[in-house]
């Protein structure tokens, strides 16, 4: 069983790296997604607790998530969506920053959004960014798969 463990680690890390890289790869298609008009239906600020080690600060200060809900019309059908379906809603350290962000998305505002052709509920609006964390995770997992494979082949 112990001889199979490095193989399992290599396989699991390689598969996880592929799934993570697939998500990054699909993001490159964003510029090819169709465009539709959407209307802001609601916005809210949600207080979330930041994760920190207890030794740093026993009660971490809250963070504020700015959530925007909207409806987009595709082929005569309405699809409800929000800014959490494609990217995570933006996080802010101060409530005033979240309020300033939401001021750009008042109820009734019309936006141009890009939506995934196979699932219009997955829409992107606002700034598009490269998912560096996901990209880093893919690279780390690929490196771990390589290290486990080298360990197996040298062993």
PDB file of C-alpha atoms in Angstrom:
ATOM      1  CA  UNK A   1       0.000   0.000   0.000  1.00  0.00           C
ATOM      2  CA  UNK A   2       2.822   2.427   0.806  1.00  0.00           C
ATOM      3  CA  UNK A   3       4.315   1.939  -2.668  1.00  0.00           C
ATOM      4  CA  UNK A   4       1.009   2.996  -4.218  1.00  0.00           C
ATOM      5  CA  UNK A   5       0.724   6.143  -2.112  1.00  0.00           C
ATOM      6  CA  UNK A   6       3.114   8.312  -4.195  1.00  0.00           C
ATOM      7  CA  UNK A   7       1.276   7.192  -7.335  1.00  0.00           C
ATOM      8  CA  UNK A   8      -2.041   8.201  -5.786  1.00  0.00           C
ATOM      9  CA  UNK A   9      -0.625  11.571  -4.710  1.00  0.00           C
ATOM     10  CA  UNK A  10       0.751  12.170  -8.210  1.00  0.00           C
ATOM     11  CA  UNK A  11      -2.534  11.193  -9.835  1.00  0.00           C
ATOM     12  CA  UNK A  12      -4.689  13.232  -7.442  1.00  0.00           C
ATOM     13  CA  UNK A  13      -2.497  16.335  -7.780  1.00  0.00           C
ATOM     14  CA  UNK A  14      -2.401  16.017 -11.571  1.00  0.00           C
ATOM     15  CA  UNK A  15      -6.192  15.669 -11.814  1.00  0.00           C
ATOM     16  CA  UNK A  16      -6.792  18.578  -9.444  1.00  0.00           C
ATOM     17  CA  UNK A  17      -4.341  20.689 -11.448  1.00  0.00           C
ATOM     18  CA  UNK A  18      -6.185  19.859 -14.661  1.00  0.00           C
ATOM     19  CA  UNK A  19      -9.589  20.795 -13.195  1.00  0.00           C
ATOM     20  CA  UNK A  20      -8.207  24.059 -11.853  1.00  0.00           C
ATOM     21  CA  UNK A  21      -6.473  24.867 -15.138  1.00  0.00           C
ATOM     22  CA  UNK A  22      -9.696  24.074 -17.017  1.00  0.00           C
ATOM     23  CA  UNK A  23     -11.484  26.814 -15.065  1.00  0.00           C
ATOM     24  CA  UNK A  24      -8.748  29.291 -15.992  1.00  0.00           C
ATOM     25  CA  UNK A  25      -8.840  28.137 -19.621  1.00  0.00           C
ATOM     26  CA  UNK A  26     -12.611  28.603 -19.832  1.00  0.00           C
ATOM     27  CA  UNK A  27     -12.169  32.163 -18.623  1.00  0.00           C
ATOM     28  CA  UNK A  28     -10.198  33.037 -21.743  1.00  0.00           C
ATOM     29  CA  UNK A  29     -13.419  32.502 -23.724  1.00  0.00           C
ATOM     30  CA  UNK A  30     -15.021  35.441 -21.920  1.00  0.00           C
ATOM     31  CA  UNK A  31     -14.352  37.824 -24.806  1.00  0.00           C
ATOM     32  CA  UNK A  32     -16.180  35.452 -27.144  1.00  0.00           C
ATOM     33  CA  UNK A  33     -19.324  35.306 -25.001  1.00  0.00           C
ATOM     34  CA  UNK A  34     -22.413  37.009 -26.430  1.00  0.00           C
ATOM     35  CA  UNK A  35     -23.474  40.399 -25.099  1.00  0.00           C
ATOM     36  CA  UNK A  36     -26.897  41.211 -23.656  1.00  0.00           C
ATOM     37  CA  UNK A  37     -28.518  44.054 -21.803  1.00  0.00           C
ATOM     38  CA  UNK A  38     -29.295  43.535 -18.127  1.00  0.00           C
ATOM     39  CA  UNK A  39     -31.151  45.556 -15.516  1.00  0.00           C
ATOM     40  CA  UNK A  40     -30.015  45.874 -11.895  1.00  0.00           C
ATOM     41  CA  UNK A  41     -32.806  44.568  -9.638  1.00  0.00           C
ATOM     42  CA  UNK A  42     -31.152  44.828  -6.220  1.00  0.00           C
ATOM     43  CA  UNK A  43     -27.897  45.426  -4.426  1.00  0.00           C
ATOM     44  CA  UNK A  44     -26.770  44.753  -0.891  1.00  0.00           C
ATOM     45  CA  UNK A  45     -23.780  44.747   1.388  1.00  0.00           C
ATOM     46  CA  UNK A  46     -23.141  41.508   3.220  1.00  0.00           C
ATOM     47  CA  UNK A  47     -20.837  41.428   6.231  1.00  0.00           C
ATOM     48  CA  UNK A  48     -18.450  38.475   6.236  1.00  0.00           C
ATOM     49  CA  UNK A  49     -15.767  37.518   8.709  1.00  0.00           C
ATOM     50  CA  UNK A  50     -12.227  37.497   7.429  1.00  0.00           C
ATOM     51  CA  UNK A  51     -10.251  34.330   8.099  1.00  0.00           C
ATOM     52  CA  UNK A  52      -7.101  34.853  10.113  1.00  0.00           C
ATOM     53  CA  UNK A  53      -4.958  32.866  12.445  1.00  0.00           C
ATOM     54  CA  UNK A  54      -6.029  33.357  16.058  1.00  0.00           C
ATOM     55  CA  UNK A  55      -2.523  34.365  17.062  1.00  0.00           C
ATOM     56  CA  UNK A  56      -2.706  37.394  14.769  1.00  0.00           C
ATOM     57  CA  UNK A  57      -5.974  38.791  16.016  1.00  0.00           C
ATOM     58  CA  UNK A  58      -8.557  36.957  18.137  1.00  0.00           C
ATOM     59  CA  UNK A  59     -11.525  38.687  16.473  1.00  0.00           C
ATOM     60  CA  UNK A  60     -10.702  39.635  12.874  1.00  0.00           C
ATOM     61  CA  UNK A  61     -12.392  42.761  11.553  1.00  0.00           C
ATOM     62  CA  UNK A  62     -15.315  42.162   9.196  1.00  0.00           C
ATOM     63  CA  UNK A  63     -15.116  42.472   5.447  1.00  0.00           C
ATOM     64  CA  UNK A  64     -17.945  43.747   3.287  1.00  0.00           C
ATOM     65  CA  UNK A  65     -19.154  41.977   0.152  1.00  0.00           C
ATOM     66  CA  UNK A  66     -20.929  44.109  -2.454  1.00  0.00           C
ATOM     67  CA  UNK A  67     -23.572  41.973  -4.157  1.00  0.00           C
ATOM     68  CA  UNK A  68     -25.483  43.085  -7.227  1.00  0.00           C
ATOM     69  CA  UNK A  69     -28.508  41.177  -8.577  1.00  0.00           C
ATOM     70  CA  UNK A  70     -29.733  41.659 -12.119  1.00  0.00           C
ATOM     71  CA  UNK A  71     -31.943  40.207 -14.805  1.00  0.00           C
ATOM     72  CA  UNK A  72     -30.829  39.771 -18.390  1.00  0.00           C
ATOM     73  CA  UNK A  73     -32.963  38.997 -21.401  1.00  0.00           C
ATOM     74  CA  UNK A  74     -31.731  36.401 -23.879  1.00  0.00           C
ATOM     75  CA  UNK A  75     -33.878  35.150 -26.756  1.00  0.00           C
ATOM     76  CA  UNK A  76     -37.040  36.578 -25.199  1.00  0.00           C
ATOM     77  CA  UNK A  77     -36.477  34.922 -21.830  1.00  0.00           C
ATOM     78  CA  UNK A  78     -35.419  36.570 -18.556  1.00  0.00           C
ATOM     79  CA  UNK A  79     -32.549  35.100 -16.545  1.00  0.00           C
ATOM     80  CA  UNK A  80     -31.848  36.258 -12.984  1.00  0.00           C
ATOM     81  CA  UNK A  81     -28.172  36.426 -12.085  1.00  0.00           C
ATOM     82  CA  UNK A  82     -25.776  38.239  -9.790  1.00  0.00           C
ATOM     83  CA  UNK A  83     -22.119  39.143  -9.519  1.00  0.00           C
ATOM     84  CA  UNK A  84     -21.353  35.929  -7.626  1.00  0.00           C
ATOM     85  CA  UNK A  85     -22.103  33.520 -10.470  1.00  0.00           C
ATOM     86  CA  UNK A  86     -18.983  34.205 -12.499  1.00  0.00           C
ATOM     87  CA  UNK A  87     -16.608  35.939 -10.118  1.00  0.00           C
ATOM     88  CA  UNK A  88     -16.903  36.301  -6.399  1.00  0.00           C
ATOM     89  CA  UNK A  89     -18.477  39.589  -5.319  1.00  0.00           C
ATOM     90  CA  UNK A  90     -15.811  42.165  -4.507  1.00  0.00           C
ATOM     91  CA  UNK A  91     -14.654  42.310  -0.888  1.00  0.00           C
ATOM     92  CA  UNK A  92     -13.890  45.564   0.884  1.00  0.00           C
ATOM     93  CA  UNK A  93     -12.248  46.250   4.235  1.00  0.00           C
ATOM     94  CA  UNK A  94     -14.395  49.299   4.885  1.00  0.00           C
ATOM     95  CA  UNK A  95     -18.160  49.576   4.530  1.00  0.00           C
ATOM     96  CA  UNK A  96     -17.786  52.981   2.851  1.00  0.00           C
ATOM     97  CA  UNK A  97     -15.806  51.381   0.029  1.00  0.00           C
ATOM     98  CA  UNK A  98     -18.554  48.801  -0.542  1.00  0.00           C
ATOM     99  CA  UNK A  99     -21.191  51.539  -0.531  1.00  0.00           C
ATOM    100  CA  UNK A 100     -19.181  53.535  -3.077  1.00  0.00           C
ATOM    101  CA  UNK A 101     -18.953  50.441  -5.301  1.00  0.00           C
ATOM    102  CA  UNK A 102     -22.716  49.845  -5.081  1.00  0.00           C
ATOM    103  CA  UNK A 103     -23.429  53.496  -5.889  1.00  0.00           C
ATOM    104  CA  UNK A 104     -22.428  52.618  -9.478  1.00  0.00           C
ATOM    105  CA  UNK A 105     -25.190  49.978  -9.606  1.00  0.00           C
ATOM    106  CA  UNK A 106     -28.478  51.616  -8.566  1.00  0.00           C
ATOM    107  CA  UNK A 107     -31.701  49.658  -9.009  1.00  0.00           C
ATOM    108  CA  UNK A 108     -33.003  50.035 -12.561  1.00  0.00           C
ATOM    109  CA  UNK A 109     -29.603  50.739 -14.134  1.00  0.00           C
ATOM    110  CA  UNK A 110     -29.080  49.094 -17.493  1.00  0.00           C
ATOM    111  CA  UNK A 111     -25.783  47.299 -18.045  1.00  0.00           C
ATOM    112  CA  UNK A 112     -24.147  45.510 -20.915  1.00  0.00           C
ATOM    113  CA  UNK A 113     -23.042  42.061 -19.772  1.00  0.00           C
ATOM    114  CA  UNK A 114     -21.388  39.057 -21.310  1.00  0.00           C
ATOM    115  CA  UNK A 115     -23.068  35.722 -20.628  1.00  0.00           C
ATOM    116  CA  UNK A 116     -22.096  32.111 -21.032  1.00  0.00           C
ATOM    117  CA  UNK A 117     -23.936  30.787 -24.110  1.00  0.00           C
ATOM    118  CA  UNK A 118     -24.820  27.451 -22.501  1.00  0.00           C
ATOM    119  CA  UNK A 119     -25.968  29.067 -19.218  1.00  0.00           C
ATOM    120  CA  UNK A 120     -27.097  32.713 -19.419  1.00  0.00           C
ATOM    121  CA  UNK A 121     -27.404  32.872 -15.619  1.00  0.00           C
ATOM    122  CA  UNK A 122     -23.599  32.958 -15.582  1.00  0.00           C
ATOM    123  CA  UNK A 123     -22.873  36.542 -16.579  1.00  0.00           C
ATOM    124  CA  UNK A 124     -19.875  38.810 -16.214  1.00  0.00           C
ATOM    125  CA  UNK A 125     -20.016  42.552 -15.760  1.00  0.00           C
ATOM    126  CA  UNK A 126     -17.642  45.077 -14.344  1.00  0.00           C
ATOM    127  CA  UNK A 127     -13.910  44.603 -14.569  1.00  0.00           C
ATOM    128  CA  UNK A 128     -12.658  41.293 -15.891  1.00  0.00           C
ATOM    129  CA  UNK A 129      -9.533  40.066 -14.164  1.00  0.00           C
ATOM    130  CA  UNK A 130      -7.132  37.188 -14.466  1.00  0.00           C
ATOM    131  CA  UNK A 131      -7.755  34.583 -11.746  1.00  0.00           C
ATOM    132  CA  UNK A 132      -4.223  34.633 -10.343  1.00  0.00           C
ATOM    133  CA  UNK A 133      -5.074  32.489  -7.312  1.00  0.00           C
ATOM    134  CA  UNK A 134      -6.582  29.765  -9.479  1.00  0.00           C
ATOM    135  CA  UNK A 135      -3.638  29.982 -11.832  1.00  0.00           C
ATOM    136  CA  UNK A 136      -1.250  29.686  -8.886  1.00  0.00           C
ATOM    137  CA  UNK A 137      -3.180  26.714  -7.524  1.00  0.00           C
ATOM    138  CA  UNK A 138      -2.950  24.975 -10.905  1.00  0.00           C
ATOM    139  CA  UNK A 139       0.799  25.514 -11.028  1.00  0.00           C
ATOM    140  CA  UNK A 140       1.319  24.377  -7.440  1.00  0.00           C
ATOM    141  CA  UNK A 141      -0.691  21.192  -7.980  1.00  0.00           C
ATOM    142  CA  UNK A 142       1.159  20.437 -11.215  1.00  0.00           C
ATOM    143  CA  UNK A 143       4.463  20.879  -9.371  1.00  0.00           C
ATOM    144  CA  UNK A 144       3.293  18.533  -6.582  1.00  0.00           C
ATOM    145  CA  UNK A 145       2.296  15.937  -9.172  1.00  0.00           C
ATOM    146  CA  UNK A 146       5.741  16.242 -10.760  1.00  0.00           C
ATOM    147  CA  UNK A 147       7.517  15.925  -7.392  1.00  0.00           C
ATOM    148  CA  UNK A 148       5.473  12.823  -6.521  1.00  0.00           C
ATOM    149  CA  UNK A 149       6.202  11.323  -9.934  1.00  0.00           C
ATOM    150  CA  UNK A 150       9.941  11.966  -9.586  1.00  0.00           C
ATOM    151  CA  UNK A 151       9.798  10.370  -6.116  1.00  0.00           C
ATOM    152  CA  UNK A 152       8.123   7.282  -7.586  1.00  0.00           C
ATOM    153  CA  UNK A 153      10.521   6.966 -10.505  1.00  0.00           C
ATOM    154  CA  UNK A 154      13.634   7.385  -8.360  1.00  0.00           C
ATOM    155  CA  UNK A 155      12.347   5.142  -5.570  1.00  0.00           C
TER     156      UNK A 155
END
